[in-house]
Amino acid sequence: MQKKYKEFLLTVEFEKSMKSNHEIQHENDKKQAELFKAESQDVDIDAVNKVTAQDFEDAANEEYSKFKFGNLETDADKKGDKTSTERCLQRHLVLVTQRKLGNDSKTLLPQGHWQEGETLRQTAERIVKEQIGSELQIKFISNAPCGFYKYKYPSEMNGKVGAKIFFYYANYKSGNPTKSKVNWLTRKELDEMLPQKYSNAVKEFLIEETY
């Protein structure tokens, strides 16, 4: 009974559902064709002579059969230019910069120190402008961080033994970096270039890509 009732509800929903303009035109075309075949006086000559819904479908299918997808490999892909956003068009890219940590230079996401009176998001927005440049237009997704990474200092500094880095999601809109050289990396490239523990923390909040 439940299955029959479910089928009944689906049937009623289908019968009462709104039809698209194309479906309505298709029904009117059939009606006019039958009237024209029967040589009825009620036939609408203008409706018969215009492009029918079936004509439109045939033309659309013909156009679709000739369509060819564009080449996804860009000039940046061919040159191996990781500074360009016009690469790996089917993947999400993540912006990274080179940061001086002690005597070493590390590939990391933009980061900096929190200043008293700021919210964490305000700190993130300021850091991007200071380190990357104000011409790079991005949109932060949330007021709350999407992840964090904590680490210990080699030795105690100002009474502190370590720090915690909060990460924020932000979408690229337009513009180019002006204050530092950046790279736009795929998930695989991130895994290869970021420090291992840092990379593991970043993976926790990035959407997994299996292709």
Short mmCIF file of C-alpha atoms in Angstrom, two decimals, residues 92-95 109-110 120-125 128 136-148 165-173 184 187 190 199-209:
data_model
loop_
_atom_site.label_atom_id
_atom_site.label_comp_id
_atom_site.label_asym_id
_atom_site.label_seq_id
_atom_site.Cartn_x
_atom_site.Cartn_y
_atom_site.Cartn_z
CA HIS A 92 41.39 24.29 -7.23
CA LEU A 93 44.61 26.23 -6.74
CA VAL A 94 45.99 27.50 -3.43
CA LEU A 95 48.16 30.63 -3.08
CA LEU A 109 50.37 30.15 3.06
CA PRO A 110 50.41 33.91 3.82
CA LEU A 120 41.12 36.95 13.54
CA ARG A 121 39.47 37.71 10.21
CA GLN A 122 40.68 41.32 10.31
CA THR A 123 44.18 40.01 10.93
CA ALA A 124 43.90 37.68 7.92
CA GLU A 125 42.63 40.50 5.68
CA VAL A 128 46.99 39.52 2.69
CA LEU A 136 44.70 41.12 -5.35
CA GLN A 137 40.94 41.03 -4.83
CA ILE A 138 39.68 38.12 -2.71
CA LYS A 139 36.52 37.33 -0.78
CA PHE A 140 36.69 35.78 2.67
CA ILE A 141 34.04 33.08 3.12
CA SER A 142 33.50 33.23 6.89
CA ASN A 143 34.30 35.10 10.08
CA ALA A 144 35.50 31.85 11.64
CA PRO A 145 38.76 30.04 10.81
CA CYS A 146 38.54 26.81 8.82
CA GLY A 147 41.59 25.22 10.45
CA PHE A 148 44.73 25.75 12.48
CA ILE A 165 48.29 29.68 13.09
CA PHE A 166 44.64 30.04 12.08
CA PHE A 167 43.63 29.50 8.46
CA TYR A 168 40.80 31.20 6.56
CA TYR A 169 39.01 30.30 3.34
CA ALA A 170 39.05 33.06 0.71
CA ASN A 171 38.10 32.95 -2.97
CA TYR A 172 40.14 34.69 -5.65
CA LYS A 173 38.19 37.34 -7.57
CA TRP A 184 49.28 28.89 -7.23
CA ARG A 187 46.81 19.66 -4.01
CA LEU A 190 51.11 21.52 -2.01
CA SER A 199 50.87 20.20 4.95
CA ASN A 200 48.95 17.67 7.08
CA ALA A 201 47.21 20.53 8.93
CA VAL A 202 46.29 22.22 5.62
CA LYS A 203 44.89 18.96 4.21
CA GLU A 204 42.40 18.79 7.08
CA PHE A 205 40.31 21.67 5.71
CA LEU A 206 40.92 21.48 1.95
CA ILE A 207 38.35 19.76 -0.24
CA GLU A 208 39.82 16.50 -1.48
CA GLU A 209 40.37 16.18 -5.22
#
